Amino acid sequence: MNELLIIFLVGVVPCLIVGIWQTSVGYLVISRALQSKSWQKTNGVLTASIESTADEVDFSAVAPLKVAYRVDGQIYHCRKVNLYENWKKQAQAAQQLQSENFVPVYYNPKNHREAVIETGLKPVYWLPVALGISSLTMALAGVYYLVF
């Protein structure tokens, strides 16, 4: 009887907790990415200098992407390519946008400070859902093992 309780507490419960948490996070990420498709569009201008010496070892040397845009007479700054990105993507985008006169910026109509250069769903956004479902599957397999 103690073996079953240990398996349940050490195996099933953590998988269940992680599975519910990851699936919830994944749902929120996907929901937010889909909402970003309806954000307002405006033109922005790249304002940060490109002096990045960052590599995969030194994370602190990245010059942030900074695009100035105007909404209702107020100037805001966009620092993200998309909603959930890594620092390398930001540096690459800053280099690519350097030659552009205007950069399309999509901002949240409910919060003008929240803006991105690319909207919509990216394949990597499905990762938390996949991890959550796999954890829930392991929890169900553990319950099946304990019951039968």
mmCIF file of C-alpha atoms in Angstrom:
data_model
loop_
_atom_site.group_PDB
_atom_site.id
_atom_site.type_symbol
_atom_site.label_atom_id
_atom_site.label_comp_id
_atom_site.label_asym_id
_atom_site.label_seq_id
_atom_site.Cartn_x
_atom_site.Cartn_y
_atom_site.Cartn_z
ATOM 1 C CA MET A 1 0.000 0.000 0.000
ATOM 2 C CA ASN A 2 2.831 2.456 0.765
ATOM 3 C CA GLU A 3 4.400 1.786 -2.662
ATOM 4 C CA LEU A 4 1.228 2.887 -4.405
ATOM 5 C CA LEU A 5 1.010 6.041 -2.308
ATOM 6 C CA ILE A 6 4.640 6.925 -3.097
ATOM 7 C CA ILE A 7 4.091 6.330 -6.818
ATOM 8 C CA PHE A 8 1.005 8.510 -6.666
ATOM 9 C CA LEU A 9 2.670 11.346 -4.729
ATOM 10 C CA VAL A 10 6.005 11.308 -6.562
ATOM 11 C CA GLY A 11 4.859 10.359 -10.067
ATOM 12 C CA VAL A 12 1.228 11.172 -10.709
ATOM 13 C CA VAL A 13 0.709 14.366 -8.695
ATOM 14 C CA PRO A 14 3.722 16.281 -10.155
ATOM 15 C CA CYS A 15 2.788 15.229 -13.697
ATOM 16 C CA LEU A 16 -0.760 16.350 -13.074
ATOM 17 C CA ILE A 17 0.315 19.724 -11.651
ATOM 18 C CA VAL A 18 2.841 20.389 -14.421
ATOM 19 C CA GLY A 19 0.388 19.205 -17.066
ATOM 20 C CA ILE A 20 -2.392 21.511 -15.909
ATOM 21 C CA TRP A 21 0.012 24.440 -15.519
ATOM 22 C CA GLN A 22 1.699 23.981 -18.930
ATOM 23 C CA THR A 23 -1.600 23.472 -20.736
ATOM 24 C CA SER A 24 -3.010 26.620 -19.120
ATOM 25 C CA VAL A 25 0.078 28.652 -20.039
ATOM 26 C CA GLY A 26 -0.076 27.287 -23.585
ATOM 27 C CA TYR A 27 -3.719 28.231 -23.899
ATOM 28 C CA LEU A 28 -2.978 31.779 -22.713
ATOM 29 C CA VAL A 29 -0.018 32.129 -25.105
ATOM 30 C CA ILE A 30 -2.042 30.943 -28.097
ATOM 31 C CA SER A 31 -5.047 33.061 -27.127
ATOM 32 C CA ARG A 32 -2.890 36.175 -26.806
ATOM 33 C CA ALA A 33 -1.130 35.492 -30.114
ATOM 34 C CA LEU A 34 -4.480 35.157 -31.881
ATOM 35 C CA GLN A 35 -5.692 38.403 -30.301
ATOM 36 C CA SER A 36 -2.597 40.199 -31.584
ATOM 37 C CA LYS A 37 -3.793 39.621 -35.162
ATOM 38 C CA SER A 38 -6.510 42.229 -34.590
ATOM 39 C CA TRP A 39 -4.175 44.875 -33.156
ATOM 40 C CA GLN A 40 -3.962 48.273 -34.851
ATOM 41 C CA LYS A 41 -1.172 48.970 -37.339
ATOM 42 C CA THR A 42 0.980 52.080 -37.534
ATOM 43 C CA ASN A 43 4.407 52.983 -38.880
ATOM 44 C CA GLY A 44 7.426 53.241 -36.629
ATOM 45 C CA VAL A 45 11.056 54.247 -36.980
ATOM 46 C CA LEU A 46 14.062 52.287 -35.708
ATOM 47 C CA THR A 47 15.694 54.450 -33.030
ATOM 48 C CA ALA A 48 18.292 52.177 -31.396
ATOM 49 C CA SER A 49 21.822 51.899 -32.712
ATOM 50 C CA ILE A 50 22.964 48.474 -33.793
ATOM 51 C CA GLU A 51 26.037 47.715 -31.704
ATOM 52 C CA SER A 52 25.490 44.121 -30.759
ATOM 53 C CA THR A 53 28.401 41.876 -29.917
ATOM 54 C CA ALA A 54 26.222 39.214 -28.376
ATOM 55 C CA ASP A 55 26.717 35.567 -28.962
ATOM 56 C CA GLU A 56 25.344 32.436 -27.354
ATOM 57 C CA VAL A 57 27.610 32.859 -24.328
ATOM 58 C CA ASP A 58 27.223 36.563 -23.513
ATOM 59 C CA PHE A 59 23.547 37.426 -23.118
ATOM 60 C CA SER A 60 24.017 40.907 -21.676
ATOM 61 C CA ALA A 61 25.690 42.489 -24.710
ATOM 62 C CA VAL A 62 22.589 42.614 -26.906
ATOM 63 C CA ALA A 63 21.547 46.072 -28.020
ATOM 64 C CA PRO A 64 17.752 46.035 -27.689
ATOM 65 C CA LEU A 65 15.487 46.619 -30.617
ATOM 66 C CA LYS A 66 13.759 49.961 -30.206
ATOM 67 C CA VAL A 67 11.163 51.237 -32.671
ATOM 68 C CA ALA A 68 9.414 54.539 -31.965
ATOM 69 C CA TYR A 69 5.767 54.824 -33.016
ATOM 70 C CA ARG A 70 3.021 57.371 -32.471
ATOM 71 C CA VAL A 71 -0.572 56.756 -31.362
ATOM 72 C CA ASP A 72 -2.975 59.628 -30.710
ATOM 73 C CA GLY A 73 -0.099 62.107 -30.574
ATOM 74 C CA GLN A 74 1.791 60.126 -27.942
ATOM 75 C CA ILE A 75 5.153 58.490 -28.741
ATOM 76 C CA TYR A 76 5.724 54.909 -27.603
ATOM 77 C CA HIS A 77 8.566 52.446 -28.108
ATOM 78 C CA CYS A 78 8.282 48.878 -29.361
ATOM 79 C CA ARG A 79 11.041 46.525 -28.267
ATOM 80 C CA LYS A 80 9.647 43.186 -29.443
ATOM 81 C CA VAL A 81 9.590 41.428 -32.780
ATOM 82 C CA ASN A 82 6.787 39.123 -31.614
ATOM 83 C CA LEU A 83 5.078 38.347 -28.330
ATOM 84 C CA TYR A 84 7.393 35.556 -27.163
ATOM 85 C CA GLU A 85 10.861 35.810 -28.629
ATOM 86 C CA ASN A 86 14.472 35.243 -27.806
ATOM 87 C CA TRP A 87 17.253 37.843 -27.721
ATOM 88 C CA LYS A 88 18.857 36.521 -30.900
ATOM 89 C CA LYS A 89 15.696 37.172 -32.939
ATOM 90 C CA GLN A 90 15.631 40.737 -31.644
ATOM 91 C CA ALA A 91 19.217 41.435 -32.730
ATOM 92 C CA GLN A 92 18.603 39.923 -36.178
ATOM 93 C CA ALA A 93 15.469 42.021 -36.666
ATOM 94 C CA ALA A 94 17.291 45.195 -35.637
ATOM 95 C CA GLN A 95 19.961 44.538 -38.269
ATOM 96 C CA GLN A 96 17.381 43.789 -40.968
ATOM 97 C CA LEU A 97 15.273 46.858 -40.158
ATOM 98 C CA GLN A 98 18.239 49.224 -40.126
ATOM 99 C CA SER A 99 17.832 50.056 -43.826
ATOM 100 C CA GLU A 100 14.041 50.544 -43.663
ATOM 101 C CA ASN A 101 12.527 54.025 -43.535
ATOM 102 C CA PHE A 102 9.383 52.857 -41.762
ATOM 103 C CA VAL A 103 8.732 49.721 -39.730
ATOM 104 C CA PRO A 104 5.190 48.350 -39.401
ATOM 105 C CA VAL A 105 4.223 48.242 -35.726
ATOM 106 C CA TYR A 106 1.121 46.528 -34.370
ATOM 107 C CA TYR A 107 -0.115 47.857 -31.039
ATOM 108 C CA ASN A 108 -2.762 46.709 -28.627
ATOM 109 C CA PRO A 109 -5.715 49.122 -28.916
ATOM 110 C CA LYS A 110 -6.455 48.607 -25.199
ATOM 111 C CA ASN A 111 -2.846 49.256 -24.128
ATOM 112 C CA HIS A 112 -0.879 51.370 -26.592
ATOM 113 C CA ARG A 113 2.420 50.583 -24.845
ATOM 114 C CA GLU A 114 2.115 46.942 -25.840
ATOM 115 C CA ALA A 115 3.363 46.500 -29.400
ATOM 116 C CA VAL A 116 5.109 44.037 -31.703
ATOM 117 C CA ILE A 117 6.468 44.006 -35.232
ATOM 118 C CA GLU A 118 5.043 40.563 -36.113
ATOM 119 C CA THR A 119 1.609 39.409 -34.977
ATOM 120 C CA GLY A 120 -0.106 36.067 -34.991
ATOM 121 C CA LEU A 121 0.629 32.516 -34.062
ATOM 122 C CA LYS A 122 4.127 31.037 -34.368
ATOM 123 C CA PRO A 123 4.785 27.270 -34.307
ATOM 124 C CA VAL A 124 6.846 27.552 -31.108
ATOM 125 C CA TYR A 125 3.777 28.838 -29.236
ATOM 126 C CA TRP A 126 2.366 25.303 -29.308
ATOM 127 C CA LEU A 127 5.248 23.949 -27.195
ATOM 128 C CA PRO A 128 3.660 24.584 -23.753
ATOM 129 C CA VAL A 129 0.455 22.860 -24.903
ATOM 130 C CA ALA A 130 2.404 19.854 -26.191
ATOM 131 C CA LEU A 131 4.378 19.613 -22.942
ATOM 132 C CA GLY A 132 1.222 19.993 -20.879
ATOM 133 C CA ILE A 133 -0.647 17.296 -22.769
ATOM 134 C CA SER A 134 2.320 14.915 -22.518
ATOM 135 C CA SER A 135 2.505 15.497 -18.745
ATOM 136 C CA LEU A 136 -1.231 14.901 -18.393
ATOM 137 C CA THR A 137 -0.876 11.717 -20.447
ATOM 138 C CA MET A 138 1.872 10.502 -18.114
ATOM 139 C CA ALA A 139 -0.343 11.296 -15.114
ATOM 140 C CA LEU A 140 -3.212 9.315 -16.647
ATOM 141 C CA ALA A 141 -0.853 6.414 -17.388
ATOM 142 C CA GLY A 142 0.248 6.500 -13.741
ATOM 143 C CA VAL A 143 -3.348 6.434 -12.529
ATOM 144 C CA TYR A 144 -4.080 3.535 -14.882
ATOM 145 C CA TYR A 145 -1.059 1.658 -13.492
ATOM 146 C CA LEU A 146 -2.184 2.275 -9.911
ATOM 147 C CA VAL A 147 -5.799 1.284 -10.474
ATOM 148 C CA PHE A 148 -5.318 -1.762 -12.696
#
